[in-house]
Tab-separated table of C-alpha atoms and ligand atoms in Angstrom:
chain	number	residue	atom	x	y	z
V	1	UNK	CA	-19.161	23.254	8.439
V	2	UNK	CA	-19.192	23.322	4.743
V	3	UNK	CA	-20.292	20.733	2.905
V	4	UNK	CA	-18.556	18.698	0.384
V	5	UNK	CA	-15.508	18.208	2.174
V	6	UNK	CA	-11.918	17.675	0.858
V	7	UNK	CA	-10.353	15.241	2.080
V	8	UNK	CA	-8.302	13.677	-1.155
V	9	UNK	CA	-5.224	15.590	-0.183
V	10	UNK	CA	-3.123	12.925	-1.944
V	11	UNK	CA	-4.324	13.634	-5.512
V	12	UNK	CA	-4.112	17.496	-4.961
V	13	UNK	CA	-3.717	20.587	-2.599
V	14	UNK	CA	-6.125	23.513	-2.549
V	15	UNK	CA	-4.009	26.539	-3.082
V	16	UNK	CA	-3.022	28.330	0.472
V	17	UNK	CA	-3.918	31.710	0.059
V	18	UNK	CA	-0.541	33.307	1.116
V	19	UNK	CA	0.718	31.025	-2.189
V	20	UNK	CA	-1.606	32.938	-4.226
V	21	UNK	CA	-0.973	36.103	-2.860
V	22	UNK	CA	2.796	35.832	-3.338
V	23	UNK	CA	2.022	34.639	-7.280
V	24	UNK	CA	-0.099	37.402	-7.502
V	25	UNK	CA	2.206	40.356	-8.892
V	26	UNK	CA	3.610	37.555	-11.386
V	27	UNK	CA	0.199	36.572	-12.667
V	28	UNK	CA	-0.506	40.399	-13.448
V	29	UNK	CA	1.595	43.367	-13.653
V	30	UNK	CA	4.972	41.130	-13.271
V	31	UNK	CA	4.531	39.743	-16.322
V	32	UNK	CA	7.966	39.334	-17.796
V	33	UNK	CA	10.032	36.389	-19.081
V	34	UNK	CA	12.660	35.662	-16.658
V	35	UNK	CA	15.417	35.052	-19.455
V	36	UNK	CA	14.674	38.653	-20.622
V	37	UNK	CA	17.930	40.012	-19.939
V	38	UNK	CA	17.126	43.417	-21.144
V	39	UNK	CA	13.863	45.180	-19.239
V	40	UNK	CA	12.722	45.874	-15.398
V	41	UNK	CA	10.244	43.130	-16.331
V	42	UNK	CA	12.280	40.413	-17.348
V	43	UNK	CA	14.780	41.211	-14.078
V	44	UNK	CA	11.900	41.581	-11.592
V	45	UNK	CA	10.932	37.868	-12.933
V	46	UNK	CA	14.662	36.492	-12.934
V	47	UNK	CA	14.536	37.605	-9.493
V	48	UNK	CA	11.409	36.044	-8.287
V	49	UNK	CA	12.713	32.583	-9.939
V	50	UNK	CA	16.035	33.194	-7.748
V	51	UNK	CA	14.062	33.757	-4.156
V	52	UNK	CA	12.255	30.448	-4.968
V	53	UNK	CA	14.992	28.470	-6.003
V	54	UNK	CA	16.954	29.923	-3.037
V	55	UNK	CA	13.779	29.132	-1.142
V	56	UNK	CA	13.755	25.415	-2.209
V	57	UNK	CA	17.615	25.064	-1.603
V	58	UNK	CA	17.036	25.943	2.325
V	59	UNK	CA	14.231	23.497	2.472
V	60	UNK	CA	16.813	20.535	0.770
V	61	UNK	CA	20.103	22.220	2.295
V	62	UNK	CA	21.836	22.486	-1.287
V	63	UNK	CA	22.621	25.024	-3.380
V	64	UNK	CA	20.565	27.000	-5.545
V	65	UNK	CA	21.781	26.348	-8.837
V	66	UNK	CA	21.239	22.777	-8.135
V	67	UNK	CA	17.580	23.356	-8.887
V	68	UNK	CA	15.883	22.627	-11.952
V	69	UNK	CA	12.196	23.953	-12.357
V	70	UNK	CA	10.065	21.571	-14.407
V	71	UNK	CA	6.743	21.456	-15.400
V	72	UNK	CA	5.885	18.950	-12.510
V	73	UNK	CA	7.000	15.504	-10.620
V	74	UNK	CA	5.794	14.005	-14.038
V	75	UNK	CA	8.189	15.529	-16.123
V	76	UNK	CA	10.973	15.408	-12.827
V	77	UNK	CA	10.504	11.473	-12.442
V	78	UNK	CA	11.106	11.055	-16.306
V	79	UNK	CA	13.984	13.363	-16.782
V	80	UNK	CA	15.810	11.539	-13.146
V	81	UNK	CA	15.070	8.369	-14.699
V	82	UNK	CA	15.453	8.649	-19.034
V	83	UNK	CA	18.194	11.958	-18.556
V	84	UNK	CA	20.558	9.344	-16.416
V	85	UNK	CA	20.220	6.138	-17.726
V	86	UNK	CA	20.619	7.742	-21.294
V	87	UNK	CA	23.779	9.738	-20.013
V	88	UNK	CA	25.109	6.952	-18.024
V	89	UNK	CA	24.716	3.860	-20.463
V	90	UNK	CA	28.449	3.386	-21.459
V	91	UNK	CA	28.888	2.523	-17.726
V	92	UNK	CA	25.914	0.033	-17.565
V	93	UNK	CA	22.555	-0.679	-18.346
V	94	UNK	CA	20.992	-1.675	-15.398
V	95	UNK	CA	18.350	0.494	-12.784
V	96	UNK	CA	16.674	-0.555	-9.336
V	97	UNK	CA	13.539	0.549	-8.434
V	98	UNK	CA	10.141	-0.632	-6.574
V	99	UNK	CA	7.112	-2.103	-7.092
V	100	UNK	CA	4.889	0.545	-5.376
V	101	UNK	CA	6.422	3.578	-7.341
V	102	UNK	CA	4.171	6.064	-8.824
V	103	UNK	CA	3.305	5.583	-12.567
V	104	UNK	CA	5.773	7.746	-13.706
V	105	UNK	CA	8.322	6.231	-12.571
V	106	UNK	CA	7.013	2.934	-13.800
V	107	UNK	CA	6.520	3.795	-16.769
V	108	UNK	CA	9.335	5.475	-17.953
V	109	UNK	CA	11.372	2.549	-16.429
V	110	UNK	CA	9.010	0.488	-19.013
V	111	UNK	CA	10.168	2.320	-21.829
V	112	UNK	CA	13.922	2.149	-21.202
V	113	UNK	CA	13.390	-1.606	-21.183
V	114	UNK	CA	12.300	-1.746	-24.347
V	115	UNK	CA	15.316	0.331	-25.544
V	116	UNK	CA	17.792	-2.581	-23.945
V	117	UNK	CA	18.017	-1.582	-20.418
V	118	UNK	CA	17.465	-4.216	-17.976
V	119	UNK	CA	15.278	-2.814	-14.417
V	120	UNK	CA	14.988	-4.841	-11.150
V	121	UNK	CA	11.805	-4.057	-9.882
V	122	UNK	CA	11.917	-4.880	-5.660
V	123	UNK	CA	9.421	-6.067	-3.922
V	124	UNK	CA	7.867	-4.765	-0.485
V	125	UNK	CA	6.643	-5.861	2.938
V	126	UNK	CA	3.344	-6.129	4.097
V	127	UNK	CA	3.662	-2.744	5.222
V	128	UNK	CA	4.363	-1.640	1.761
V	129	UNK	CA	8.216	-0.668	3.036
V	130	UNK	CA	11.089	-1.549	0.842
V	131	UNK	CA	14.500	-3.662	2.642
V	132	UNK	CA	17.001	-1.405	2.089
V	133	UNK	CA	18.964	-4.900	1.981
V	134	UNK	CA	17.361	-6.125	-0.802
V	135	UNK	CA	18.633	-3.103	-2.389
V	136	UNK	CA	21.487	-3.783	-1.863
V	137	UNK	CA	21.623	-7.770	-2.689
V	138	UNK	CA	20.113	-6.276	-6.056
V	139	UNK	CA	22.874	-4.399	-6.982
V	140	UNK	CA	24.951	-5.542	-10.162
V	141	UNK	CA	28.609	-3.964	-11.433
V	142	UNK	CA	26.067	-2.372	-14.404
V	143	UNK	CA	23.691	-0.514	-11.893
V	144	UNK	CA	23.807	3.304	-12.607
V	145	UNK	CA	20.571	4.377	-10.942
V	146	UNK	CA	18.793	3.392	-8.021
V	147	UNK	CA	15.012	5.423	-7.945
V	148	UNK	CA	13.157	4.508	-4.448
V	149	UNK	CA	9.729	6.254	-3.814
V	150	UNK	CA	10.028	8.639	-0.468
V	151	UNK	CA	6.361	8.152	0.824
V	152	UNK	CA	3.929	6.646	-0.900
V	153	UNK	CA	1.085	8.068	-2.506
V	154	UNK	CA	-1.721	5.463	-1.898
V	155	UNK	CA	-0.423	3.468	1.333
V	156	UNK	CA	1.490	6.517	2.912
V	157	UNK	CA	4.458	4.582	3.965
V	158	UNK	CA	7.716	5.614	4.244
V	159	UNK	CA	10.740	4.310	2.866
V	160	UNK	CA	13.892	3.982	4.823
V	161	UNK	CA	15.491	6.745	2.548
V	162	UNK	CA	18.421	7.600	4.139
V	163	UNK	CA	19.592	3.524	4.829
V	164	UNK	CA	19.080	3.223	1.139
V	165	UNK	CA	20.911	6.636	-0.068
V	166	UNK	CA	24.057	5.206	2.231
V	167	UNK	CA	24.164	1.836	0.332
V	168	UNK	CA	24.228	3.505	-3.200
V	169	UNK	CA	26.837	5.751	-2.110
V	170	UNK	CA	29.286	3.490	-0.642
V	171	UNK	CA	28.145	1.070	-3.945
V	172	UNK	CA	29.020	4.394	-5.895
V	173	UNK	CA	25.376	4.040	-7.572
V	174	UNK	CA	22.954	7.717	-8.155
V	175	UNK	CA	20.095	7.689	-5.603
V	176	UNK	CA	17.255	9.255	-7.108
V	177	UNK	CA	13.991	9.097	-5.053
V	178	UNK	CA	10.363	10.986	-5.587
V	179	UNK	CA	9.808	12.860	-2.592
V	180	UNK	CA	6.289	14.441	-4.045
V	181	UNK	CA	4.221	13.248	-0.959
V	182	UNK	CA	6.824	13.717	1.502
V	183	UNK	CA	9.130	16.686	-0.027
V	184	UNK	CA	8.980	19.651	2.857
V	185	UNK	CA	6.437	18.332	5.138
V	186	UNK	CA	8.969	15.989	6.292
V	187	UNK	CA	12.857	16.918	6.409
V	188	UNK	CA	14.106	17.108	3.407
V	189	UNK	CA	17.846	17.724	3.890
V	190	UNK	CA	19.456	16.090	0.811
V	191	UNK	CA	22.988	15.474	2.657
V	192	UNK	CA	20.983	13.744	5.752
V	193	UNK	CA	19.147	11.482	2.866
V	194	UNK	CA	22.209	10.929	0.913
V	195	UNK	CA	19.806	11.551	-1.511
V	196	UNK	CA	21.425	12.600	-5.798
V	197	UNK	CA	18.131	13.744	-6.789
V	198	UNK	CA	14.492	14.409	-6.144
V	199	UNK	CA	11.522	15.353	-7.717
V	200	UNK	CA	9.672	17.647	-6.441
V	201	UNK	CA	5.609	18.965	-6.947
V	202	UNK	CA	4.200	22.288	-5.732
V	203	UNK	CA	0.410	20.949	-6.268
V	204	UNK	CA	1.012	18.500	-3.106
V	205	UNK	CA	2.308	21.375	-0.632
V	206	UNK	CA	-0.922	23.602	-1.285
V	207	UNK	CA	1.265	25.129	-4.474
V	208	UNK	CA	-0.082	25.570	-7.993
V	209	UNK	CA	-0.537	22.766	-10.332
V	210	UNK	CA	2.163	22.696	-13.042
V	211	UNK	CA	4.959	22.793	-12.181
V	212	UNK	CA	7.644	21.018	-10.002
V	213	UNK	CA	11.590	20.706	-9.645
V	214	UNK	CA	14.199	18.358	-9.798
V	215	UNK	CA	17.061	18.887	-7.617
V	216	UNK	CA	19.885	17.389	-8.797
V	217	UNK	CA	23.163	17.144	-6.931
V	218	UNK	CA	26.163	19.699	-8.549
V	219	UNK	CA	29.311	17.512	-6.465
V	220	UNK	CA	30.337	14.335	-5.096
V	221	UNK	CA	29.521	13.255	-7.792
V	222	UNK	CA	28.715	15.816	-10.359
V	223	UNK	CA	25.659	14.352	-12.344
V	224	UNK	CA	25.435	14.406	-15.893
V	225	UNK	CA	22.152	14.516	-17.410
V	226	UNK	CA	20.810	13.956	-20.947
V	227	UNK	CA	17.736	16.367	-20.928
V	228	UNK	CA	14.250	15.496	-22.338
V	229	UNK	CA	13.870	18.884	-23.960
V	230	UNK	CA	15.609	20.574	-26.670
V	231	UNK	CA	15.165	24.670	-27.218
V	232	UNK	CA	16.431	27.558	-25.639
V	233	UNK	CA	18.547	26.032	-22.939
V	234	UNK	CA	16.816	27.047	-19.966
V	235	UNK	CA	17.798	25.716	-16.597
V	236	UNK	CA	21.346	24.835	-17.625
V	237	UNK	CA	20.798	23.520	-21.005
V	238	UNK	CA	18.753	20.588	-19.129
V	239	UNK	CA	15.274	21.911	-19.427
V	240	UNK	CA	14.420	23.942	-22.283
V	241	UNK	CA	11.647	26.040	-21.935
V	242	UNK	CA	10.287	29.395	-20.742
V	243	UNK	CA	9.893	29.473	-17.412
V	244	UNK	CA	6.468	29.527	-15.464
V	245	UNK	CA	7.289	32.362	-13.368
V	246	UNK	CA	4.164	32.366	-10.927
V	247	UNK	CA	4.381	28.767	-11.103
V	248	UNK	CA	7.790	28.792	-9.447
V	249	UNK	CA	6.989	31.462	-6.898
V	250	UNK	CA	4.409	29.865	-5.651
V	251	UNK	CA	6.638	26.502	-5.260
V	252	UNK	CA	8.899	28.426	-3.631
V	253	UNK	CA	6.875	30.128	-0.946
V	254	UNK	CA	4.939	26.712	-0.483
V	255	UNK	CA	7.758	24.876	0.651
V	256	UNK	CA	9.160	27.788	2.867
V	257	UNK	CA	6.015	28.075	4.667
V	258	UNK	CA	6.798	24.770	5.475
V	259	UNK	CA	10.388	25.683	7.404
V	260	UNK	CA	7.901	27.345	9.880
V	261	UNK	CA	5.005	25.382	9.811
V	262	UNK	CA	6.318	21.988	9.677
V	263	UNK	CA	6.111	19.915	12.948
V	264	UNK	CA	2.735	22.080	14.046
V	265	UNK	CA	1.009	20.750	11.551
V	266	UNK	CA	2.500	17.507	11.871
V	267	UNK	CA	1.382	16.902	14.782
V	268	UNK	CA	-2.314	19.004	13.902
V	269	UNK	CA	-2.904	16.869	11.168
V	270	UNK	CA	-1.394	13.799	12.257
V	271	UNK	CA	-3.832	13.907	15.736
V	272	UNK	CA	-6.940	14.054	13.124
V	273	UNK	CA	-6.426	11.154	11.269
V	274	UNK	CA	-5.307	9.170	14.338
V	275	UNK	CA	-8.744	10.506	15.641
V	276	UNK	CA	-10.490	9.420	12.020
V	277	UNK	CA	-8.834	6.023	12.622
V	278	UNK	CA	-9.737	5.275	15.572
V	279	UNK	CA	-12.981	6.319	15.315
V	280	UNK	CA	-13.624	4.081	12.482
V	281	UNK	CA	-11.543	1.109	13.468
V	282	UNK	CA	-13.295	1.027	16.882
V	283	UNK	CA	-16.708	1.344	15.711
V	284	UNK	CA	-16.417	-1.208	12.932
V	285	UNK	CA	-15.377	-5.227	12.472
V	286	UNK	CA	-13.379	-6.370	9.672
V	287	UNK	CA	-11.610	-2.956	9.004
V	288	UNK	CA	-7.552	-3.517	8.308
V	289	UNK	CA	-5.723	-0.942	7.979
V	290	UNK	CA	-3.286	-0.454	4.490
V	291	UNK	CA	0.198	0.641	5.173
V	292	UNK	CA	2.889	0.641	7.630
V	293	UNK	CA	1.519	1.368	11.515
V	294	UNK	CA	4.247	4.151	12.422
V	295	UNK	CA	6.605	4.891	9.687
V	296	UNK	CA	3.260	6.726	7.388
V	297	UNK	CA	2.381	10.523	6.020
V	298	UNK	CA	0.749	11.543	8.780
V	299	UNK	CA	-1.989	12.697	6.536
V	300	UNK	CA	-2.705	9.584	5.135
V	301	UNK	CA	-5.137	6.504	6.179
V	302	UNK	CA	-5.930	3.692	3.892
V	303	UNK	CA	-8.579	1.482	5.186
V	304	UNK	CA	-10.411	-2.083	3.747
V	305	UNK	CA	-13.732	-2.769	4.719
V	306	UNK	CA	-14.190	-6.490	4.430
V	307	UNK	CA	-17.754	-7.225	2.758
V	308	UNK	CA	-18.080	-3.633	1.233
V	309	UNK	CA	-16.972	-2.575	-2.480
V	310	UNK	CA	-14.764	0.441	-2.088
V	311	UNK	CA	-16.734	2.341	-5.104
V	312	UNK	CA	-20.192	2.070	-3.056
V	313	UNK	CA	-18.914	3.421	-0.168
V	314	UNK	CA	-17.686	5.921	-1.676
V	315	UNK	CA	-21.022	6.608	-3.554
V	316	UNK	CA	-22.321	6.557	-0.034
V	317	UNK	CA	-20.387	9.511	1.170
V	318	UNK	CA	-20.566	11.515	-1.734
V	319	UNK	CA	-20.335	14.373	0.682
V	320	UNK	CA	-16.932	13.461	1.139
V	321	UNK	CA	-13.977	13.965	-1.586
V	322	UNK	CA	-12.018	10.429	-1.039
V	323	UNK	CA	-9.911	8.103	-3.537
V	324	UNK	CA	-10.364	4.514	-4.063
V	325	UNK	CA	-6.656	3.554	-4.839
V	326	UNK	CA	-4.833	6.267	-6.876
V	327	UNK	CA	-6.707	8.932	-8.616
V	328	UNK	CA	-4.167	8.098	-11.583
V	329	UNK	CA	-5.391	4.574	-11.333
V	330	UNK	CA	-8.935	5.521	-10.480
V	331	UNK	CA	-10.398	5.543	-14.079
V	332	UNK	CA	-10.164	2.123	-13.951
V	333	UNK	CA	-11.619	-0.584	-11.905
V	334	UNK	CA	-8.446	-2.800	-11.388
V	335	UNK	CA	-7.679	-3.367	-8.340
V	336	UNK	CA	-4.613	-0.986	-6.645
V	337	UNK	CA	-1.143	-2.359	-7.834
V	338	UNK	CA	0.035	-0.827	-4.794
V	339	UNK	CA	-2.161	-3.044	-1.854
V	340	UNK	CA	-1.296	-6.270	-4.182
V	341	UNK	CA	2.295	-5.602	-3.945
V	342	UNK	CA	1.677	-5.791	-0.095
V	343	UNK	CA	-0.048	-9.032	-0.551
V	344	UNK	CA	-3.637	-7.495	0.317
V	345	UNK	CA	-5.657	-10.286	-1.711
V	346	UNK	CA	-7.600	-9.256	-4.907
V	347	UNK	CA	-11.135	-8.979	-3.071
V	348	UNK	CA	-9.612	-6.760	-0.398
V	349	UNK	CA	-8.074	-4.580	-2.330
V	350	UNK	CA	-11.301	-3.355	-4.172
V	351	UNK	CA	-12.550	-2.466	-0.709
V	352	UNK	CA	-10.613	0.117	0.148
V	353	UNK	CA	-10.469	3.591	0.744
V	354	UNK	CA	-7.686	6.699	0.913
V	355	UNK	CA	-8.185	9.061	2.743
V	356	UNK	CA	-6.346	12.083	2.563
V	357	UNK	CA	-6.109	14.685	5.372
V	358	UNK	CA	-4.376	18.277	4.909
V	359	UNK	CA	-3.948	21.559	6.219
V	360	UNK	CA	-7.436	22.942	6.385
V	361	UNK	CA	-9.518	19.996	7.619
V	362	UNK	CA	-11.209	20.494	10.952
V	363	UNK	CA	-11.983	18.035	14.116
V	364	UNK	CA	-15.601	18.668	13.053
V	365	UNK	CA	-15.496	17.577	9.284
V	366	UNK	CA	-13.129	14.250	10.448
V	367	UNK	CA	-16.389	13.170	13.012
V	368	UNK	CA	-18.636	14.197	10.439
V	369	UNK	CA	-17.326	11.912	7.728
V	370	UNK	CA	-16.081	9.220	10.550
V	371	UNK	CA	-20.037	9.303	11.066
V	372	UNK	CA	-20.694	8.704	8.075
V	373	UNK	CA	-18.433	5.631	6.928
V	374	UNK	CA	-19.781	4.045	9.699
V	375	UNK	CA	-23.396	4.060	8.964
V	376	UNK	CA	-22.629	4.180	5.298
V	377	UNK	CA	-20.550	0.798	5.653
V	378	UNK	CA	-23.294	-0.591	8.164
V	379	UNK	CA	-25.881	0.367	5.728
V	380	UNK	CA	-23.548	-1.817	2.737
V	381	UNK	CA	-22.988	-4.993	5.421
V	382	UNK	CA	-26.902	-5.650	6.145
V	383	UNK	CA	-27.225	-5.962	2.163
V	384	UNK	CA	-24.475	-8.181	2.147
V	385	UNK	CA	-25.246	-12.077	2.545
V	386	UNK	CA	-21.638	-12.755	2.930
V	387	UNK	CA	-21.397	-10.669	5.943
V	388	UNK	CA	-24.554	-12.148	7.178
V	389	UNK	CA	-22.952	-15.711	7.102
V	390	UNK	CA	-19.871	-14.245	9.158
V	391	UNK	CA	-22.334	-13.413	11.831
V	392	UNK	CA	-23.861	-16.728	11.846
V	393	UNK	CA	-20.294	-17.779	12.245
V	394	UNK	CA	-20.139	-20.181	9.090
V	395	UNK	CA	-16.649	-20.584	7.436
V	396	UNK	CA	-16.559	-18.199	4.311
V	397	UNK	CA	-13.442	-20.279	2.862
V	398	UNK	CA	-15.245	-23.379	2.881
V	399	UNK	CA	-17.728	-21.665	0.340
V	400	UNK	CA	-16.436	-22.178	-3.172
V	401	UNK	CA	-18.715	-19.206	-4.625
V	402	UNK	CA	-18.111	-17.188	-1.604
V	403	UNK	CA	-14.644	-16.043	-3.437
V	404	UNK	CA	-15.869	-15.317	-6.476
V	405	UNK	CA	-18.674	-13.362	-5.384
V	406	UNK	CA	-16.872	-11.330	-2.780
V	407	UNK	CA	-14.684	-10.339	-5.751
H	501	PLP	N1	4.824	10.991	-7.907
H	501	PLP	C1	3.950	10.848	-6.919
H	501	PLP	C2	4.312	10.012	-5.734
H	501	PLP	C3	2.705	11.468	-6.983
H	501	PLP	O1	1.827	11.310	-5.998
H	501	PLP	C4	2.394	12.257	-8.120
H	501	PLP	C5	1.058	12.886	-8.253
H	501	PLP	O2	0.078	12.254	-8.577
H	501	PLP	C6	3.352	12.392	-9.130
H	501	PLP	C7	4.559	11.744	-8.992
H	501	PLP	C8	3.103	13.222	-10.361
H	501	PLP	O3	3.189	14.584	-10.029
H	501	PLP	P1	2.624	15.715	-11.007
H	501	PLP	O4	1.138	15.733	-10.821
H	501	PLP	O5	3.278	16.982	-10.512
H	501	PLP	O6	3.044	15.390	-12.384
């Protein structure tokens, strides 16, 4: 076993290698713009942009030309978000969205407040799930976007997508949701969904970093779109820009090794981190788990260790590539906006731990670093006098410090 080991698959992929290999040719003697119109080089790259967008379409079940390539789900959340509101506010002014959506989406729903739109911002469950009802109770005659997060990127849960994409369609409301965590490992069929848009991330499906997609549906409705970028009018005058041509193939072949890979690794990946669960959760107290039971990636496992600060455990298993909260979020030492939306209290929240299993992590590196929570978070609890009192049985609320100092 090599040692450290990656196990952060939330924040990023490692490239596969049959990705790389089929970027290759574009990253050396393939060199040519795809909008080149004139050369073998600039019609060997249009073509390699058409197999992946033909590539993505199969994994969405749309049509190819309702692909737009982007620099990433960065760029794909703002353009869903800013490109419709801006093109749709003579019919209304208002958007839906959650309170456990990536920043992106957060923050560019910010920004269109401050330009006059209004944005209903729904709570979750417990589980971090949001009630596709509630949705629906929150819908107003001037609602012209509703933007629901597919699978979350901290807690792992997934949202009801395809309950939701029904109620905006029979409301005649765009569904736009961010599938990056989800997008090809689960199925992604955009008619099954009833899903308008999606952004889309090769860097989460073992793809290259920089660059993404938005698909965007062509009919029933057609979509208009106010783009972000003005230039050359790449991508149907909506994304302006030459293309990343490696970039792209790479996306491409990442999701379609997907089509065939899919439920094997599912169920591969999925049977480690029951195993890393279990194995923690049965050798330790005061461990809740973060995140719906069932309806999760089935890479991800969020844990809080009661009477342990999530940023010394993690010091304690430096061997191990974890997040505390988001990695966006990380920089900081607030506490995860994500577990407080799910009512985890303050003092739980900075106690917990992502982890994030993927394609190449073995049965031997998920005991190894099961191993070594345990004793790490053993180690933490005997220095803890909090934890000590808990033994001894005494009443931890009655303590007026206790709060405070378990913050
Ligand atoms: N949305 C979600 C749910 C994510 O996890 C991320 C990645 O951190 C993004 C959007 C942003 O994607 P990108 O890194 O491609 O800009």
């Amino acid at each position: 076993m090599r040692l450290p080991i990656y196990m952060d698959h939330h924040a990023t992929t490692p490239l596969d290698p049959r990705v790389l290999e089929a970027m290759m040719p574009y990253l050396t003697t393939e060199f040519g713009n795809a909008a080149s119109r004139t050369h073998v080089w600039g019609w060997h790259a249009e073509n390699a942009v058409d197999t992946a967008r033909a590539q993505l379409a199969e994994v969405l079940n749309c049509t190819p030309d309702e692909i737009i390539f982007t620099s990433g789900a960065t760029e794909s959340d703002n353009m869903a978000v800013k490109g419709i509101a801006w093109a749709y506010r003579d019919k209304g002014n208002h958007i839906i969205t959650t309170a456990t959506e990536h920043k992106a989406i957060l923050d560019s729903c910010k920004a269109l407040e401050k330009d006059g739109f209004e944005v209903t911002y729904l709570p979750v469950d417990r589980y971090g799930m949001v009630d596709p009802d509630a949705v629906k109770k929150a819908l107003r005659p001037t609602t012209i976007l509703i933007t629901v997060i597919w699978a979350n990127n901290e807690i792992g849960t997934i949202n009801p997508l395809a309950e939701i994409g029904k109620i905006a369609q029979e409301a005649g409301v765009l569904f736009h949701t961010d599938g990056v965590q989800a997008f090809a490992k689960y199925d992604s069929d955009v008619e099954k969904l009833h899903v308008d848009l999606m952004s889309i991330s090769a860097h989460k499906i073992y793809g290259p970093k920089g660059v993404g997609a938005l698909y965007i549906r062509k009919k029933r409705p057609r979509i208009k779109m106010v783009p972000l970028m003005d230039g050359g009018g790449h991508e149907k005058k909506l994304r302006s820009g030459t293309l990343n041509v490696p970039g792209i193939v790479g996306l491409g072949k990442a999701a379609a090794i997907y089509l065939t890979e899919r439920d094997e690794e599912r169920c591969r990946v999925g049977g480690l981190r029951d195993r890393l669960r279990d194995t923690i959760m049965g050798n330790l107290d005061y461990v809740y788990l973060n995140g719906h039971p069932t309806e999760r990636l089935y890479g991800n496992l969020n844990l809080s260790f009661e009477f342990v600060e999530g940023e010394s455990l993690l010091m304690g298993i430096k061997n191990v590539a974890l997040s505390s909260g988001s990695a966006c979020t990380s920089a900081s030492l607030e506490s995860s906006y994500v577990l407080l939306a799910t009512g985890v209290d303050e003092g739980l929240a900075h106690t917990s731990i992502r982890f994030g299993l993927g394609r190449f992590n073995t049965q031997e590196e998920v005991d190894y670093t099961a191993h070594l929570v345990i004793q790490s978070v053993n180690r933490l609890r005997e220095l803890s006098p909090l934890y000590e009192m808990k033994l001894q049985g005494i009443d931890l609320s009655k303590i007026e410090w206790a709060e405070n100092a378990h913050h």
